[in-house]
Short mmCIF file of C-alpha atoms (C1' of nucleotides) in Angstrom, two decimals:
data_model
loop_
_atom_site.label_atom_id
_atom_site.label_comp_id
_atom_site.label_asym_id
_atom_site.label_seq_id
_atom_site.Cartn_x
_atom_site.Cartn_y
_atom_site.Cartn_z
CA UNK A 1 87.83 93.74 86.78
CA UNK A 2 89.11 90.16 87.02
CA UNK A 3 89.66 88.35 90.25
CA UNK A 4 93.39 88.99 90.10
CA UNK A 5 93.03 92.72 89.75
CA UNK A 6 90.52 92.76 92.55
CA UNK A 7 92.81 90.96 94.97
CA UNK A 8 95.75 93.05 93.93
CA UNK A 9 93.84 96.21 94.67
CA UNK A 10 92.77 94.90 98.06
CA UNK A 11 96.40 94.15 98.86
CA UNK A 12 97.39 97.61 97.71
CA UNK A 13 94.75 99.22 99.89
CA UNK A 14 96.13 97.48 102.94
CA UNK A 15 99.74 98.08 101.93
CA UNK A 16 98.92 101.74 101.50
CA UNK A 17 97.78 102.26 105.06
CA UNK A 18 100.44 99.92 106.40
CA UNK A 19 103.14 101.92 104.62
CA UNK A 20 101.71 105.03 106.17
CA UNK A 21 102.70 103.69 109.59
CA UNK A 22 105.86 101.71 108.83
CA UNK A 23 107.19 103.55 105.81
CA UNK A 24 107.55 102.10 102.35
CA UNK A 25 110.85 100.55 103.36
CA UNK A 26 109.30 99.05 106.47
CA UNK A 27 106.68 97.14 104.52
CA UNK A 28 106.80 93.43 105.29
CA UNK A 29 105.36 90.73 103.08
CA UNK A 30 104.63 88.57 106.10
CA UNK A 31 102.74 91.26 107.99
CA UNK A 32 100.87 92.31 104.88
CA UNK A 33 99.93 88.70 104.19
CA UNK A 34 98.32 88.16 107.56
CA UNK A 35 96.53 91.50 107.39
CA UNK A 36 94.96 90.50 104.09
CA UNK A 37 94.36 86.91 105.25
CA UNK A 38 96.55 85.48 102.53
CA UNK A 39 99.64 83.35 102.36
CA UNK A 40 102.95 85.08 101.83
CA UNK A 41 103.52 83.30 98.52
CA UNK A 42 100.01 83.98 97.26
CA UNK A 43 100.42 87.65 97.94
CA UNK A 44 103.95 87.71 96.63
CA UNK A 45 102.83 86.33 93.25
CA UNK A 46 100.91 89.51 92.55
CA UNK A 47 104.05 91.62 92.49
CA UNK A 48 107.05 89.40 91.83
CA UNK A 49 109.33 91.24 94.21
CA UNK A 50 109.15 93.44 97.23
CA UNK A 51 110.47 96.38 95.28
CA UNK A 52 107.62 96.08 92.78
CA UNK A 53 105.18 96.10 95.66
CA UNK A 54 106.80 99.21 97.05
CA UNK A 55 106.66 100.92 93.68
CA UNK A 56 103.00 100.00 93.36
CA UNK A 57 102.33 101.58 96.74
CA UNK A 58 104.09 104.76 95.71
CA UNK A 59 102.09 104.96 92.49
CA UNK A 60 98.89 104.28 94.39
CA UNK A 61 99.77 107.08 96.74
CA UNK A 62 100.44 109.49 93.93
CA UNK A 63 97.11 108.69 92.31
CA UNK A 64 95.16 109.17 95.52
CA UNK A 65 96.90 112.46 96.07
CA UNK A 66 95.75 113.62 92.67
CA UNK A 67 92.20 112.45 93.38
CA UNK A 68 91.91 113.98 96.83
CA UNK A 69 94.02 117.11 96.62
CA UNK A 70 94.41 118.28 93.04
CA UNK A 71 91.28 117.22 91.21
CA UNK A 72 88.80 118.99 93.52
CA UNK A 73 90.92 122.13 93.51
CA UNK A 74 91.03 122.19 89.74
CA UNK A 75 87.28 122.56 89.64
CA UNK A 76 87.79 126.04 91.05
CA UNK A 77 88.65 128.93 88.73
CA UNK A 78 92.32 129.33 88.09
CA UNK A 79 94.18 131.78 90.24
CA UNK A 80 94.60 132.30 93.94
CA UNK A 81 91.36 130.52 94.80
CA UNK A 82 92.66 127.35 93.22
CA UNK A 83 96.08 127.71 94.82
CA UNK A 84 94.51 128.17 98.20
CA UNK A 85 92.30 125.13 97.68
CA UNK A 86 95.33 123.01 96.81
CA UNK A 87 97.08 124.08 99.99
CA UNK A 88 94.02 123.47 102.16
CA UNK A 89 93.38 120.04 100.66
CA UNK A 90 97.07 119.23 100.85
CA UNK A 91 97.36 120.03 104.52
CA UNK A 92 94.43 117.79 105.36
CA UNK A 93 94.83 115.02 102.83
CA UNK A 94 96.25 112.51 105.31
CA UNK A 95 92.97 112.75 107.18
CA UNK A 96 90.81 112.35 104.11
CA UNK A 97 92.80 109.47 102.63
CA UNK A 98 93.41 106.43 104.76
CA UNK A 99 96.75 107.59 106.10
CA UNK A 100 96.92 107.10 109.87
CA UNK A 101 100.69 107.46 109.83
CA UNK A 102 101.15 110.40 107.51
CA UNK A 103 101.87 110.91 103.85
CA UNK A 104 103.57 107.89 102.33
CA UNK A 105 105.50 109.75 99.68
CA UNK A 106 106.77 112.39 102.02
CA UNK A 107 108.06 109.74 104.41
CA UNK A 108 109.60 107.87 101.49
CA UNK A 109 111.31 111.05 100.38
CA UNK A 110 113.24 111.19 103.62
CA UNK A 111 113.84 107.46 103.53
CA UNK A 112 115.25 107.09 100.03
CA UNK A 113 116.79 110.46 99.33
CA UNK A 114 120.25 108.95 99.60
CA UNK A 115 119.56 105.46 98.26
CA UNK A 116 119.75 105.40 94.47
CA UNK A 117 117.34 103.09 92.70
CA UNK A 118 113.83 102.83 91.30
CA UNK A 119 112.19 103.80 94.58
CA UNK A 120 114.10 107.02 94.88
CA UNK A 121 113.38 107.76 91.23
CA UNK A 122 109.67 107.22 91.73
CA UNK A 123 109.53 109.48 94.77
CA UNK A 124 111.52 112.15 93.03
CA UNK A 125 109.21 111.98 90.03
CA UNK A 126 106.15 112.39 92.24
CA UNK A 127 107.51 115.40 94.06
CA UNK A 128 108.71 117.06 90.88
CA UNK A 129 105.25 116.60 89.38
CA UNK A 130 103.69 118.25 92.42
CA UNK A 131 106.15 121.10 92.24
CA UNK A 132 105.34 121.64 88.58
CA UNK A 133 101.65 121.74 89.40
CA UNK A 134 102.25 124.34 92.07
CA UNK A 135 104.39 126.44 89.76
CA UNK A 136 101.77 126.33 87.02
CA UNK A 137 99.03 127.29 89.41
CA UNK A 138 101.01 130.26 90.67
CA UNK A 139 101.79 131.37 87.15
CA UNK A 140 98.11 131.34 86.31
CA UNK A 141 97.46 133.54 89.31
CA UNK A 142 100.02 135.93 87.87
CA UNK A 143 98.32 135.84 84.48
CA UNK A 144 95.00 136.49 86.18
CA UNK A 145 96.45 139.66 87.62
CA UNK A 146 96.25 138.49 91.23
CA UNK A 147 99.98 138.21 91.78
CA UNK A 148 102.63 140.63 90.63
CA UNK A 149 104.18 139.98 87.21
CA UNK A 150 107.67 139.67 88.68
CA UNK A 151 106.56 136.86 91.00
CA UNK A 152 109.02 133.97 91.20
CA UNK A 153 106.67 131.00 90.89
CA UNK A 154 109.34 128.44 91.71
CA UNK A 155 110.17 130.31 94.89
CA UNK A 156 106.55 130.20 95.98
CA UNK A 157 106.26 126.49 95.26
CA UNK A 158 109.44 125.97 97.27
CA UNK A 159 108.09 127.81 100.26
CA UNK A 160 104.71 126.09 100.06
CA UNK A 161 106.40 122.74 100.40
CA UNK A 162 108.23 124.03 103.43
CA UNK A 163 104.96 125.08 105.00
CA UNK A 164 103.50 121.67 104.34
CA UNK A 165 106.38 119.76 105.82
CA UNK A 166 106.72 121.74 109.00
CA UNK A 167 102.97 121.56 109.49
CA UNK A 168 103.02 117.78 109.28
CA UNK A 169 105.91 117.53 111.69
CA UNK A 170 104.33 119.97 114.13
CA UNK A 171 101.04 118.14 114.13
CA UNK A 172 102.29 114.59 114.11
CA UNK A 173 105.37 114.73 116.28
CA UNK A 174 105.13 117.86 118.38
CA UNK A 175 101.35 117.71 118.89
CA UNK A 176 101.26 121.43 118.26
CA UNK A 177 97.60 122.55 118.30
CA UNK A 178 98.51 125.78 116.50
CA UNK A 179 100.04 124.08 113.48
CA UNK A 180 97.08 124.60 111.17
CA UNK A 181 96.68 128.22 112.14
CA UNK A 182 100.39 128.85 111.62
CA UNK A 183 100.34 127.15 108.26
CA UNK A 184 97.55 129.41 107.06
CA UNK A 185 99.31 132.45 108.47
CA UNK A 186 102.45 131.52 106.56
CA UNK A 187 100.43 130.99 103.40
CA UNK A 188 98.66 134.32 103.75
CA UNK A 189 101.92 136.15 104.26
CA UNK A 190 103.36 134.42 101.22
CA UNK A 191 100.44 135.48 99.04
CA UNK A 192 100.21 138.98 100.46
CA UNK A 193 103.88 139.66 99.77
CA UNK A 194 103.37 138.86 96.12
CA UNK A 195 99.89 140.29 95.59
CA UNK A 196 99.36 143.24 93.32
CA UNK A 197 99.15 146.48 95.24
CA UNK A 198 95.60 147.71 95.36
CA UNK A 199 94.75 151.35 95.51
CA UNK A 200 95.23 152.61 99.03
CA UNK A 201 92.35 154.42 100.56
CA UNK B 1 138.55 108.08 129.57
CA UNK B 2 138.62 104.34 130.23
CA UNK B 3 138.89 101.71 127.57
CA UNK B 4 135.17 101.06 127.68
CA UNK B 5 134.19 104.66 127.16
CA UNK B 6 136.66 104.92 124.32
CA UNK B 7 135.23 101.95 122.48
CA UNK B 8 131.71 103.08 123.10
CA UNK B 9 132.46 106.44 121.57
CA UNK B 10 134.06 104.81 118.54
CA UNK B 11 130.94 102.70 118.07
CA UNK B 12 128.78 105.78 118.43
CA UNK B 13 130.79 107.63 115.82
CA UNK B 14 130.24 104.87 113.33
CA UNK B 15 126.60 104.41 114.31
CA UNK B 16 126.09 108.12 113.83
CA UNK B 17 127.13 108.15 110.19
CA UNK B 18 125.50 104.81 109.55
CA UNK B 19 122.20 106.10 110.91
CA UNK B 20 122.53 109.07 108.62
CA UNK B 21 122.21 106.71 105.66
CA UNK B 22 119.92 103.99 107.02
CA UNK B 23 117.92 105.91 109.55
CA UNK B 24 117.91 105.28 113.26
CA UNK B 25 115.40 102.50 112.79
CA UNK B 26 117.51 100.93 110.08
CA UNK B 27 120.54 100.57 112.31
CA UNK B 28 121.73 96.99 112.43
CA UNK B 29 123.92 95.53 115.15
CA UNK B 30 125.46 93.12 112.68
CA UNK B 31 126.40 95.77 110.15
CA UNK B 32 127.64 98.09 112.85
CA UNK B 33 129.76 95.30 114.32
CA UNK B 34 131.60 94.56 111.12
CA UNK B 35 132.12 98.26 110.42
CA UNK B 36 133.78 98.66 113.79
CA UNK B 37 135.63 95.34 113.49
CA UNK B 38 133.96 93.94 116.55
CA UNK B 39 131.79 90.96 117.34
CA UNK B 40 128.06 91.52 117.58
CA UNK B 41 128.00 90.45 121.22
CA UNK B 42 131.00 92.57 122.14
CA UNK B 43 129.37 95.63 120.64
CA UNK B 44 126.00 94.78 122.07
CA UNK B 45 127.36 94.68 125.61
CA UNK B 46 128.05 98.40 125.49
CA UNK B 47 124.39 99.25 125.18
CA UNK B 48 122.31 96.35 126.45
CA UNK B 49 119.63 96.70 123.81
CA UNK B 50 119.17 98.06 120.34
CA UNK B 51 116.85 100.73 121.60
CA UNK B 52 119.50 102.02 123.99
CA UNK B 53 121.92 102.19 121.10
CA UNK B 54 119.38 104.15 119.06
CA UNK B 55 118.77 106.53 121.95
CA UNK B 56 122.51 107.04 122.32
CA UNK B 57 122.75 107.90 118.62
CA UNK B 58 119.95 110.44 118.95
CA UNK B 59 121.62 112.05 121.95
CA UNK B 60 124.93 112.09 120.14
CA UNK B 61 123.25 113.77 117.22
CA UNK B 62 121.66 116.40 119.41
CA UNK B 63 124.99 117.19 121.04
CA UNK B 64 126.79 117.55 117.73
CA UNK B 65 124.03 119.81 116.49
CA UNK B 66 124.57 122.06 119.48
CA UNK B 67 128.32 122.06 118.91
CA UNK B 68 128.23 122.75 115.21
CA UNK B 69 125.15 124.92 114.76
CA UNK B 70 124.22 126.67 117.97
CA UNK B 71 127.45 127.21 119.87
CA UNK B 72 129.25 129.14 117.10
CA UNK B 73 126.17 131.26 116.48
CA UNK B 74 125.91 132.16 120.14
CA UNK B 75 129.29 133.81 119.99
CA UNK B 76 127.68 136.48 117.85
CA UNK B 77 125.77 139.35 119.45
CA UNK B 78 122.15 138.59 120.14
CA UNK B 79 119.66 139.65 117.56
CA UNK B 80 119.23 139.14 113.85
CA UNK B 81 122.93 138.45 113.30
CA UNK B 82 122.74 135.48 115.62
CA UNK B 83 119.49 134.26 114.14
CA UNK B 84 120.93 134.42 110.67
CA UNK B 85 124.04 132.54 111.79
CA UNK B 86 121.90 129.78 113.25
CA UNK B 87 120.01 129.42 109.99
CA UNK B 88 123.19 129.42 107.90
CA UNK B 89 124.91 126.85 110.12
CA UNK B 90 121.74 124.81 110.29
CA UNK B 91 121.33 124.57 106.54
CA UNK B 92 124.89 123.36 106.14
CA UNK B 93 125.38 121.30 109.23
CA UNK B 94 125.03 117.96 107.49
CA UNK B 95 128.10 118.86 105.46
CA UNK B 96 130.12 119.98 108.47
CA UNK B 97 129.18 117.01 110.64
CA UNK B 98 129.77 113.53 109.33
CA UNK B 99 126.28 113.12 107.89
CA UNK B 100 126.46 111.75 104.36
CA UNK B 101 122.81 110.76 104.44
CA UNK B 102 121.27 113.83 106.02
CA UNK B 103 120.25 114.90 109.51
CA UNK B 104 119.65 111.92 111.75
CA UNK B 105 117.08 113.57 113.98
CA UNK B 106 115.06 114.99 111.14
CA UNK B 107 114.87 111.57 109.49
CA UNK B 108 113.96 110.02 112.83
CA UNK B 109 111.21 112.59 113.24
CA UNK B 110 109.47 111.29 110.14
CA UNK B 111 110.21 107.72 111.12
CA UNK B 112 108.88 107.72 114.67
CA UNK B 113 106.23 110.40 114.63
CA UNK B 114 103.52 107.77 114.86
CA UNK B 115 105.31 105.15 116.95
CA UNK B 116 104.99 105.92 120.64
CA UNK B 117 107.96 105.05 122.79
CA UNK B 118 111.27 106.35 124.09
CA UNK B 119 112.62 107.02 120.61
CA UNK B 120 109.74 109.24 119.63
CA UNK B 121 110.01 111.01 122.97
CA UNK B 122 113.69 111.68 122.47
CA UNK B 123 113.18 113.07 118.97
CA UNK B 124 110.31 115.22 120.14
CA UNK B 125 112.42 116.55 122.99
CA UNK B 126 115.23 117.47 120.61
CA UNK B 127 112.99 119.31 118.20
CA UNK B 128 111.16 121.14 120.96
CA UNK B 129 114.50 122.27 122.37
CA UNK B 130 115.50 123.60 118.98
CA UNK B 131 112.21 125.38 118.59
CA UNK B 132 112.64 127.01 121.99
CA UNK B 133 116.09 128.17 121.01
CA UNK B 134 114.74 129.71 117.84
CA UNK B 135 111.91 131.42 119.68
CA UNK B 136 114.29 132.86 122.27
CA UNK B 137 116.63 134.12 119.59
CA UNK B 138 113.80 135.84 117.78
CA UNK B 139 112.53 137.41 120.97
CA UNK B 140 115.96 138.84 121.65
CA UNK B 141 115.93 140.38 118.20
CA UNK B 142 112.64 142.00 119.16
CA UNK B 143 114.13 143.29 122.41
CA UNK B 144 117.08 144.62 120.46
CA UNK B 145 114.69 146.66 118.37
CA UNK B 146 115.44 144.84 115.13
CA UNK B 147 112.06 143.18 114.81
CA UNK B 148 108.70 144.73 115.49
CA UNK B 149 107.30 144.41 119.03
CA UNK B 150 104.21 142.56 117.80
CA UNK B 151 106.32 139.86 116.16
CA UNK B 152 105.03 136.33 116.73
CA UNK B 153 108.24 134.53 117.61
CA UNK B 154 106.65 131.08 117.54
CA UNK B 155 105.38 131.76 114.05
CA UNK B 156 108.86 132.67 112.86
CA UNK B 157 110.37 129.55 114.40
CA UNK B 158 107.66 127.53 112.71
CA UNK B 159 108.42 128.96 109.31
CA UNK B 160 112.16 128.61 109.77
CA UNK B 161 111.76 124.89 110.28
CA UNK B 162 109.74 124.74 107.10
CA UNK B 163 112.51 126.46 105.20
CA UNK B 164 115.03 124.01 106.59
CA UNK B 165 113.04 120.94 105.71
CA UNK B 166 112.16 121.89 102.17
CA UNK B 167 115.77 122.90 101.59
CA UNK B 168 117.02 119.49 102.67
CA UNK B 169 114.50 117.72 100.50
CA UNK B 170 115.22 119.91 97.51
CA UNK B 171 118.94 119.39 97.80
CA UNK B 172 119.02 115.74 98.68
CA UNK B 173 116.17 114.29 96.67
CA UNK B 174 115.40 116.74 93.89
CA UNK B 175 119.02 117.79 93.28
CA UNK B 176 117.77 121.35 93.02
CA UNK B 177 120.80 123.63 92.56
CA UNK B 178 118.77 126.66 93.60
CA UNK B 179 117.78 125.30 96.99
CA UNK B 180 120.31 127.33 98.98
CA UNK B 181 119.46 130.53 97.18
CA UNK B 182 115.74 129.95 97.71
CA UNK B 183 116.24 129.18 101.37
CA UNK B 184 118.04 132.48 101.88
CA UNK B 185 115.39 134.31 99.89
CA UNK B 186 112.68 132.83 102.09
CA UNK B 187 114.62 133.76 105.21
CA UNK B 188 115.16 137.33 104.02
CA UNK B 189 111.48 137.73 103.23
CA UNK B 190 110.61 136.38 106.65
CA UNK B 191 112.88 138.85 108.39
CA UNK B 192 111.95 141.78 106.18
CA UNK B 193 108.25 141.30 106.86
CA UNK B 194 108.84 141.59 110.60
CA UNK B 195 111.59 144.20 110.61
CA UNK B 196 110.94 147.57 112.14
CA UNK B 197 110.03 150.16 109.52
CA UNK B 198 112.92 152.51 108.95
CA UNK B 199 112.39 156.09 107.99
CA UNK B 200 111.48 156.34 104.33
CA UNK B 201 113.58 158.67 102.26
"C1'" DC C 1 82.09 67.49 81.69
"C1'" DA C 2 86.99 68.36 80.30
"C1'" DC C 3 90.54 71.68 79.62
"C1'" DC C 4 93.61 75.43 80.33
"C1'" DT C 5 94.74 79.42 82.74
"C1'" DT C 6 94.93 81.89 86.73
"C1'" DA C 7 95.01 82.33 91.67
"C1'" DT C 8 96.25 80.79 96.15
"C1'" DA C 9 98.35 77.78 99.54
"C1'" DG C 10 102.08 75.34 101.95
"C1'" DA C 11 106.62 74.14 102.92
"C1'" DA C 12 111.13 75.13 102.79
"C1'" DC C 13 115.44 77.89 101.75
"C1'" DG C 14 119.38 80.84 103.14
"C1'" DA C 15 120.07 85.16 105.23
"C1'" DT C 16 119.77 88.40 108.77
"C1'" DC C 17 117.74 90.13 112.84
"C1'" DG C 18 118.28 91.16 118.21
"C1'" DT C 19 119.56 88.71 122.09
"C1'" DT C 20 121.64 85.33 125.52
"C1'" DC C 21 125.18 82.46 127.40
"C1'" DG C 22 129.60 80.84 128.64
"C1'" DT C 23 134.29 81.57 127.84
"C1'" DT C 24 138.45 83.87 126.88
"C1'" DT C 25 141.26 87.79 126.67
"C1'" DG C 26 143.02 91.93 128.47
"C1'" DT C 27 144.06 95.41 132.26
"C1'" DG C 28 145.17 97.08 136.51
"C1'" DT C 29 145.96 96.14 141.76
"C1'" DC C 30 147.58 93.95 145.63
"C1'" DG D 1 152.70 85.86 140.29
"C1'" DA D 2 147.77 85.87 141.98
"C1'" DC D 3 143.66 87.95 141.99
"C1'" DA D 4 139.57 90.77 140.49
"C1'" DC D 5 137.18 92.99 137.13
"C1'" DA D 6 136.00 94.72 132.76
"C1'" DA D 7 135.97 93.92 127.78
"C1'" DA D 8 135.51 91.26 123.86
"C1'" DC D 9 134.63 86.99 121.56
"C1'" DG D 10 132.24 82.88 119.40
"C1'" DA D 11 128.45 80.04 119.13
"C1'" DA D 12 123.91 79.42 119.29
"C1'" DC D 13 118.85 80.67 119.84
"C1'" DG D 14 114.25 81.68 117.99
"C1'" DA D 15 112.15 84.87 114.99
"C1'" DT D 16 111.45 87.11 110.80
"C1'" DC D 17 112.93 88.48 106.35
"C1'" DG D 18 112.27 87.99 100.90
"C1'" DT D 19 112.10 84.43 97.77
"C1'" DT D 20 111.46 79.88 95.29
"C1'" DC D 21 109.30 75.61 94.31
"C1'" DT D 22 105.64 72.46 93.93
"C1'" DA D 23 101.01 71.34 94.52
"C1'" DT D 24 96.12 72.39 95.12
"C1'" DA D 25 91.96 75.09 94.27
"C1'" DA D 26 89.17 78.16 91.61
"C1'" DG D 27 87.43 80.43 87.17
"C1'" DG D 28 86.48 80.81 82.69
"C1'" DT D 29 85.82 78.69 77.92
"C1'" DG D 30 84.96 74.98 74.63
#
DNA sequence: CACCTTATAGAACGATCGTTCGTTTGTGTC
DNA sequence: GACACAAACGAACGATCGTTCTATAAGGTG
């Protein structure tokens, strides 16, 4: 890795955690420059525009999410075990990754949902990819005979995202100590309602 | 209402819809001044600081939420009918109110959840008040015999907020045409799982 | 070493930010 | 009409914003 790539990655690391606190829109070249002990122009040259920097941060975030949340879960056998692992990793991924201020993409989703442009497109792409992954995982649980054949996979993915978002808000804003427990309870109810009926005894 | 109050309310109206698009943190005195055809200093004098303006917008938002979502629902008899009305009004309240860019408080929740200060406190207060309202409404449905006595009202309020948030994101960012249907499906499943068991026939 | 490319720094630009100050305009009261 | 008070304005401040330009320093290759 050349010197340029190395510096660029160091900038991105700092921008990543900075964006976690200030939001992708709140990123400032000046602040980022002094955090990385660089000049504004020197830093700027690595991206060419602020928007490119923001896009790079979003892509970085998406990649780390895949590394921390999805990849480990995909080492588990397909089915409910894998789905559960995704949810568990997902709920805690802001602790594992360097995200003191919460998930970057989720914050960006609220920030850019009504501002057309490349940033909104990138966020939308990330969230659609996640939703597809969730849908696929649910469908495999159906194929494995763990969930009922008439299960609406998209509906489950939809509700899982709801559980994630309210959990983040409850933890981060409301300081609700029961958030994690409630999230798991919601997940269990979601799975139970769609599980195949075992023989009653 | 004196001239001052009148102008202040006009500013607040504009700030309200502006904040819907730019976020409470993205409010700009300059932009707001030209939208209201006032000078920056003339507008500024009504609030004394930007933070006071932001707080006023949050309070305005909370009041409109109560007017549009809660008050109509509370004209219905207590119980599941009222709970359902709250959810229905809630999901659509950004259309009814002048909120082209989505719910101001919900966006502010993601924006300030890690930035201590009066703004975060105000947002937290608003969301806690809503959660209390939801919990009370659920408990009354229990008292009315519509939900089971062992129902965890806090858990239901928790999950309702999840449904709201994922619905907003699905509609606004993902342009998901099924969001409303899925939200109602999630709500129905939530209620059904806690409903009292009627005699099987 | 020289050479070329890349990387970084420094200074400055115009724009916008929130805020302050002094003044002018408007409104209502005696 | 004179006075008091509130409301709005216009100009300016210092700070920060993203960006551009030019120059210096560092790295790699012959």
